[in-house]
mmCIF file of C-alpha atoms in Angstrom:
data_model
loop_
_atom_site.group_PDB
_atom_site.id
_atom_site.type_symbol
_atom_site.label_atom_id
_atom_site.label_comp_id
_atom_site.label_asym_id
_atom_site.label_seq_id
_atom_site.Cartn_x
_atom_site.Cartn_y
_atom_site.Cartn_z
ATOM 1 C CA ASP A 1 0.010 0.011 0.009
ATOM 2 C CA THR A 2 2.472 2.620 -1.209
ATOM 3 C CA ALA A 3 1.379 6.083 -0.143
ATOM 4 C CA VAL A 4 3.252 8.000 -2.918
ATOM 5 C CA SER A 5 4.142 6.018 -5.961
ATOM 6 C CA GLN A 6 6.192 6.977 -9.021
ATOM 7 C CA THR A 7 6.677 5.323 -12.364
ATOM 8 C CA PRO A 8 9.029 4.452 -13.782
ATOM 9 C CA LYS A 9 11.686 3.846 -11.140
ATOM 10 C CA TYR A 10 14.444 4.036 -13.755
ATOM 11 C CA LEU A 11 14.466 5.795 -17.066
ATOM 12 C CA VAL A 12 17.333 5.755 -19.514
ATOM 13 C CA THR A 13 16.900 7.752 -22.711
ATOM 14 C CA GLN A 14 18.699 9.608 -25.469
ATOM 15 C CA MET A 15 19.313 13.336 -25.537
ATOM 16 C CA GLY A 16 16.548 15.133 -27.383
ATOM 17 C CA ASN A 17 13.773 12.679 -26.505
ATOM 18 C CA ASP A 18 10.548 13.530 -24.695
ATOM 19 C CA LYS A 19 9.629 11.558 -21.589
ATOM 20 C CA SER A 20 7.090 11.567 -18.773
ATOM 21 C CA ILE A 21 7.240 10.537 -15.114
ATOM 22 C CA LYS A 22 4.054 9.780 -13.275
ATOM 23 C CA CYS A 23 3.194 10.308 -9.640
ATOM 24 C CA GLU A 24 0.161 9.169 -7.610
ATOM 25 C CA GLN A 25 -0.675 9.509 -3.947
ATOM 26 C CA ASN A 26 -3.461 7.783 -2.029
ATOM 27 C CA LEU A 27 -3.163 9.893 1.105
ATOM 28 C CA GLY A 28 -6.007 12.271 0.296
ATOM 29 C CA HIS A 29 -3.547 15.168 0.184
ATOM 30 C CA ASP A 30 -4.286 18.330 -1.802
ATOM 31 C CA THR A 31 -0.740 19.496 -2.470
ATOM 32 C CA MET A 32 1.909 17.720 -4.494
ATOM 33 C CA TYR A 33 5.479 18.552 -5.434
ATOM 34 C CA TRP A 34 8.239 17.601 -7.775
ATOM 35 C CA TYR A 35 11.820 17.743 -6.542
ATOM 36 C CA LYS A 36 15.081 17.166 -8.344
ATOM 37 C CA GLN A 37 18.015 15.622 -6.499
ATOM 38 C CA ASP A 38 21.281 16.273 -8.240
ATOM 39 C CA SER A 39 24.553 14.398 -8.045
ATOM 40 C CA LYS A 40 25.515 16.294 -4.904
ATOM 41 C CA LYS A 41 22.345 15.001 -3.261
ATOM 42 C CA PHE A 42 20.707 18.374 -2.820
ATOM 43 C CA LEU A 43 16.957 18.202 -3.178
ATOM 44 C CA LYS A 44 15.498 21.230 -4.945
ATOM 45 C CA ILE A 45 11.879 21.992 -5.438
ATOM 46 C CA MET A 46 10.718 22.301 -9.034
ATOM 47 C CA PHE A 47 6.969 22.595 -8.849
ATOM 48 C CA SER A 48 4.114 22.596 -6.324
ATOM 49 C CA TYR A 49 0.453 22.056 -7.130
ATOM 50 C CA ASN A 50 -2.389 22.740 -4.723
ATOM 51 C CA ASN A 51 -5.791 21.393 -5.749
ATOM 52 C CA LYS A 52 -4.573 20.957 -9.354
ATOM 53 C CA GLU A 53 -3.344 24.576 -9.537
ATOM 54 C CA LEU A 54 0.273 25.541 -9.947
ATOM 55 C CA ILE A 55 1.492 27.286 -6.806
ATOM 56 C CA ILE A 56 5.293 27.170 -7.030
ATOM 57 C CA ASN A 57 7.321 27.144 -10.156
ATOM 58 C CA GLU A 58 10.979 27.570 -9.381
ATOM 59 C CA THR A 59 13.448 28.547 -12.121
ATOM 60 C CA VAL A 60 12.886 25.424 -14.162
ATOM 61 C CA PRO A 61 13.271 25.415 -17.946
ATOM 62 C CA ASN A 62 9.989 25.412 -19.792
ATOM 63 C CA ARG A 63 10.934 22.047 -21.245
ATOM 64 C CA PHE A 64 9.540 20.758 -17.953
ATOM 65 C CA SER A 65 5.786 20.783 -17.860
ATOM 66 C CA PRO A 66 3.861 19.417 -14.868
ATOM 67 C CA LYS A 67 0.308 18.221 -15.314
ATOM 68 C CA SER A 68 -2.173 17.533 -12.584
ATOM 69 C CA PRO A 69 -5.298 15.743 -13.876
ATOM 70 C CA ASP A 70 -6.654 15.507 -10.359
ATOM 71 C CA LYS A 71 -5.552 16.035 -6.781
ATOM 72 C CA ALA A 72 -4.068 12.537 -6.544
ATOM 73 C CA HIS A 73 -1.855 12.768 -9.556
ATOM 74 C CA LEU A 74 1.018 15.068 -10.617
ATOM 75 C CA ASN A 75 2.878 14.007 -13.737
ATOM 76 C CA LEU A 76 6.032 15.534 -15.088
ATOM 77 C CA HIS A 77 6.669 15.773 -18.824
ATOM 78 C CA ILE A 78 10.126 16.700 -20.096
ATOM 79 C CA ASN A 79 10.718 17.780 -23.707
ATOM 80 C CA SER A 80 14.041 17.721 -25.542
ATOM 81 C CA LEU A 81 15.953 16.025 -22.778
ATOM 82 C CA GLU A 82 19.450 17.252 -22.052
ATOM 83 C CA LEU A 83 22.439 15.619 -20.368
ATOM 84 C CA GLY A 84 22.020 17.958 -17.391
ATOM 85 C CA ASP A 85 18.534 16.590 -16.772
ATOM 86 C CA SER A 86 20.058 13.374 -15.451
ATOM 87 C CA ALA A 87 19.087 13.233 -11.781
ATOM 88 C CA VAL A 88 16.698 11.549 -9.400
ATOM 89 C CA TYR A 89 13.251 13.097 -9.430
ATOM 90 C CA PHE A 90 11.102 12.832 -6.315
ATOM 91 C CA CYS A 91 7.402 13.386 -6.011
ATOM 92 C CA ALA A 92 5.967 14.358 -2.645
ATOM 93 C CA SER A 93 2.562 15.224 -1.221
ATOM 94 C CA THR A 94 1.152 16.966 1.805
ATOM 95 C CA SER A 95 -2.070 18.494 3.160
ATOM 96 C CA SER A 96 -2.265 22.259 3.190
ATOM 97 C CA GLU A 97 -4.830 22.218 6.015
ATOM 98 C CA SER A 98 -3.854 24.334 8.983
ATOM 99 C CA SER A 99 -1.161 22.507 10.863
ATOM 100 C CA SER A 100 2.229 23.295 12.184
ATOM 101 C CA TYR A 101 3.737 20.345 10.445
ATOM 102 C CA ASN A 102 2.236 19.703 6.973
ATOM 103 C CA GLU A 103 4.579 16.773 6.689
ATOM 104 C CA GLN A 104 5.569 15.850 3.183
ATOM 105 C CA PHE A 105 5.609 12.264 2.139
ATOM 106 C CA PHE A 106 8.023 11.327 -0.619
ATOM 107 C CA GLY A 107 7.796 8.827 -3.386
ATOM 108 C CA PRO A 108 10.649 6.339 -4.058
ATOM 109 C CA GLY A 109 12.152 8.499 -6.786
ATOM 110 C CA THR A 110 12.727 8.125 -10.535
ATOM 111 C CA ARG A 111 16.364 7.915 -11.631
ATOM 112 C CA LEU A 112 16.597 9.590 -15.065
ATOM 113 C CA THR A 113 19.719 9.037 -17.107
ATOM 114 C CA VAL A 114 20.116 10.967 -20.334
ATOM 115 C CA LEU A 115 22.737 9.590 -22.704
ATOM 116 C CA LYS B 1 18.301 33.563 0.463
ATOM 117 C CA ASN B 2 17.077 30.502 2.353
ATOM 118 C CA GLN B 3 19.934 28.076 3.077
ATOM 119 C CA VAL B 4 20.516 24.969 5.113
ATOM 120 C CA GLU B 5 24.057 23.752 5.787
ATOM 121 C CA GLN B 6 24.970 20.415 7.323
ATOM 122 C CA SER B 7 28.139 19.017 8.755
ATOM 123 C CA PRO B 8 29.958 16.804 8.449
ATOM 124 C CA GLN B 9 29.375 15.830 4.823
ATOM 125 C CA SER B 10 30.209 12.261 5.655
ATOM 126 C CA LEU B 11 30.876 10.201 8.727
ATOM 127 C CA ILE B 12 32.043 6.682 9.463
ATOM 128 C CA ILE B 13 31.463 5.186 12.876
ATOM 129 C CA LEU B 14 31.581 1.742 14.423
ATOM 130 C CA GLU B 15 28.467 -0.133 15.276
ATOM 131 C CA GLY B 16 27.236 0.663 18.771
ATOM 132 C CA LYS B 17 28.841 4.112 18.885
ATOM 133 C CA ASN B 18 26.955 7.396 19.157
ATOM 134 C CA CYS B 19 27.226 10.311 16.780
ATOM 135 C CA THR B 20 25.892 13.827 16.345
ATOM 136 C CA LEU B 21 25.083 15.515 13.074
ATOM 137 C CA GLN B 22 24.831 19.342 12.764
ATOM 138 C CA CYS B 23 22.552 21.658 10.848
ATOM 139 C CA ASN B 24 22.667 25.478 10.527
ATOM 140 C CA TYR B 25 19.931 27.339 8.709
ATOM 141 C CA THR B 26 18.813 30.718 7.496
ATOM 142 C CA VAL B 27 15.183 30.306 6.465
ATOM 143 C CA SER B 28 12.379 32.761 6.824
ATOM 144 C CA PRO B 29 9.597 32.682 7.855
ATOM 145 C CA PHE B 30 10.495 29.656 9.921
ATOM 146 C CA SER B 31 7.776 27.081 10.344
ATOM 147 C CA ASN B 32 9.499 23.904 11.440
ATOM 148 C CA LEU B 33 12.643 21.860 11.104
ATOM 149 C CA ARG B 34 12.759 18.259 10.075
ATOM 150 C CA TRP B 35 15.285 15.546 9.922
ATOM 151 C CA TYR B 36 14.878 12.976 7.192
ATOM 152 C CA LYS B 37 16.624 9.647 6.657
ATOM 153 C CA GLN B 38 17.241 8.683 3.112
ATOM 154 C CA ASP B 39 18.359 5.173 2.342
ATOM 155 C CA THR B 40 20.179 4.583 -0.924
ATOM 156 C CA GLY B 41 17.707 4.357 -3.785
ATOM 157 C CA ARG B 42 14.734 5.481 -1.746
ATOM 158 C CA GLY B 43 12.875 8.663 -0.957
ATOM 159 C CA PRO B 44 13.464 10.616 2.302
ATOM 160 C CA VAL B 45 11.548 9.435 5.322
ATOM 161 C CA SER B 46 10.786 11.812 8.215
ATOM 162 C CA LEU B 47 12.467 11.088 11.583
ATOM 163 C CA THR B 48 11.511 14.163 13.618
ATOM 164 C CA ILE B 49 9.710 17.443 13.116
ATOM 165 C CA MET B 50 10.100 20.371 15.520
ATOM 166 C CA THR B 51 8.380 23.743 15.607
ATOM 167 C CA PHE B 52 9.787 26.972 16.933
ATOM 168 C CA SER B 53 8.811 26.222 20.519
ATOM 169 C CA GLU B 54 10.261 22.735 20.700
ATOM 170 C CA ASN B 55 13.842 22.261 21.863
ATOM 171 C CA THR B 56 14.161 18.553 21.605
ATOM 172 C CA LYS B 57 12.317 15.626 20.141
ATOM 173 C CA SER B 58 13.100 11.946 20.201
ATOM 174 C CA ASN B 59 12.235 9.053 17.920
ATOM 175 C CA GLY B 60 13.688 5.880 19.323
ATOM 176 C CA ARG B 61 17.422 6.120 19.140
ATOM 177 C CA TYR B 62 17.226 9.446 17.277
ATOM 178 C CA THR B 63 17.142 12.715 19.293
ATOM 179 C CA ALA B 64 16.915 16.057 17.548
ATOM 180 C CA THR B 65 17.534 19.422 19.208
ATOM 181 C CA LEU B 66 16.598 22.853 18.016
ATOM 182 C CA ASP B 67 18.022 26.229 19.015
ATOM 183 C CA ALA B 68 15.795 28.748 17.229
ATOM 184 C CA ASP B 69 17.872 31.652 18.498
ATOM 185 C CA THR B 70 21.113 30.522 16.975
ATOM 186 C CA LYS B 71 19.274 28.742 14.137
ATOM 187 C CA GLN B 72 21.042 25.438 14.782
ATOM 188 C CA SER B 73 19.845 21.886 15.102
ATOM 189 C CA SER B 74 21.508 18.596 15.780
ATOM 190 C CA LEU B 75 20.591 15.004 15.327
ATOM 191 C CA HIS B 76 22.020 12.558 17.893
ATOM 192 C CA ILE B 77 22.064 8.863 17.081
ATOM 193 C CA THR B 78 22.566 6.540 20.036
ATOM 194 C CA ALA B 79 23.928 3.021 19.890
ATOM 195 C CA SER B 80 24.246 3.031 16.165
ATOM 196 C CA GLN B 81 23.210 0.026 14.115
ATOM 197 C CA LEU B 82 24.291 -1.061 10.631
ATOM 198 C CA SER B 83 20.811 -0.080 9.350
ATOM 199 C CA ASP B 84 21.505 3.514 10.365
ATOM 200 C CA SER B 85 23.775 3.776 7.321
ATOM 201 C CA ALA B 86 22.077 6.334 5.146
ATOM 202 C CA SER B 87 22.031 10.058 4.329
ATOM 203 C CA TYR B 88 20.531 12.283 6.995
ATOM 204 C CA ILE B 89 18.958 15.403 5.618
ATOM 205 C CA CYS B 90 18.062 18.519 7.600
ATOM 206 C CA VAL B 91 15.082 20.285 6.094
ATOM 207 C CA VAL B 92 13.748 23.684 7.193
ATOM 208 C CA SER B 93 10.254 24.677 6.347
ATOM 209 C CA ALA B 94 8.751 28.074 5.538
ATOM 210 C CA GLU B 95 4.972 28.219 5.639
ATOM 211 C CA LEU B 96 3.274 29.409 2.466
ATOM 212 C CA ARG B 97 -0.383 30.315 2.109
ATOM 213 C CA ASN B 98 -2.361 27.649 0.311
ATOM 214 C CA ALA B 99 0.728 25.757 -0.646
ATOM 215 C CA GLY B 100 1.605 23.715 2.398
ATOM 216 C CA ASN B 101 5.203 24.222 3.341
ATOM 217 C CA MET B 102 8.153 25.324 1.223
ATOM 218 C CA LEU B 103 11.075 23.134 2.137
ATOM 219 C CA THR B 104 14.739 24.030 1.974
ATOM 220 C CA PHE B 105 16.983 20.984 2.038
ATOM 221 C CA GLY B 106 20.492 20.630 3.358
ATOM 222 C CA GLY B 107 22.972 18.618 1.405
ATOM 223 C CA GLY B 108 22.847 15.788 3.910
ATOM 224 C CA THR B 109 25.339 13.886 6.003
ATOM 225 C CA ARG B 110 26.207 10.516 4.660
ATOM 226 C CA LEU B 111 26.635 8.182 7.614
ATOM 227 C CA MET B 112 28.215 4.778 7.336
ATOM 228 C CA VAL B 113 28.090 2.391 10.269
ATOM 229 C CA LYS B 114 30.673 -0.352 10.180
ATOM 230 C CA PRO B 115 30.656 -3.616 12.119
#
């Protein structure tokens, strides 16, 4: 009963291709995120969606386009993949209801390798 | 600019020994501070979460401290086990309206516990 799931777990592709990563959460959360973890292991936020609306869009190239068909899903589509896109991408979710914690739950990650 | 710095970057200890990991941050507006454990090939998992008013919080053999005045936190691991080998990430949260929490991640401390 995985709370936050991502597919695929591994993705190896050629430069210039277009690919998608899917994320689903069954926690009833209303906010979902995409993070990129680079080779130095820093996790950096890319996008945040609240109730299917884009809330945060950090300085991410417009080749990256998130899509949220419903509150439980946040997919990431990447056009014209570049070598520098190689990283591990993590999806996370949380509830934005009033709370001091709003703990984020992370998916297992998708390791993207661009050749 | 919000930043989280951790030290040391890596640490090797013998099984059964204790260790302390450090975290300094400059994040505003501060909401809470979290310590995550990230096993290789997996997403981060929350160990502790502390708000401004909490000085210490324990989770089994993990004890986190927070000094909101000096903006420092530590994670103490007691009687280490081989399964403690992982990256430990300090994450500081700023609360955003209608978007849950905006997390700033440290680079992590990679801990290796040897028999």
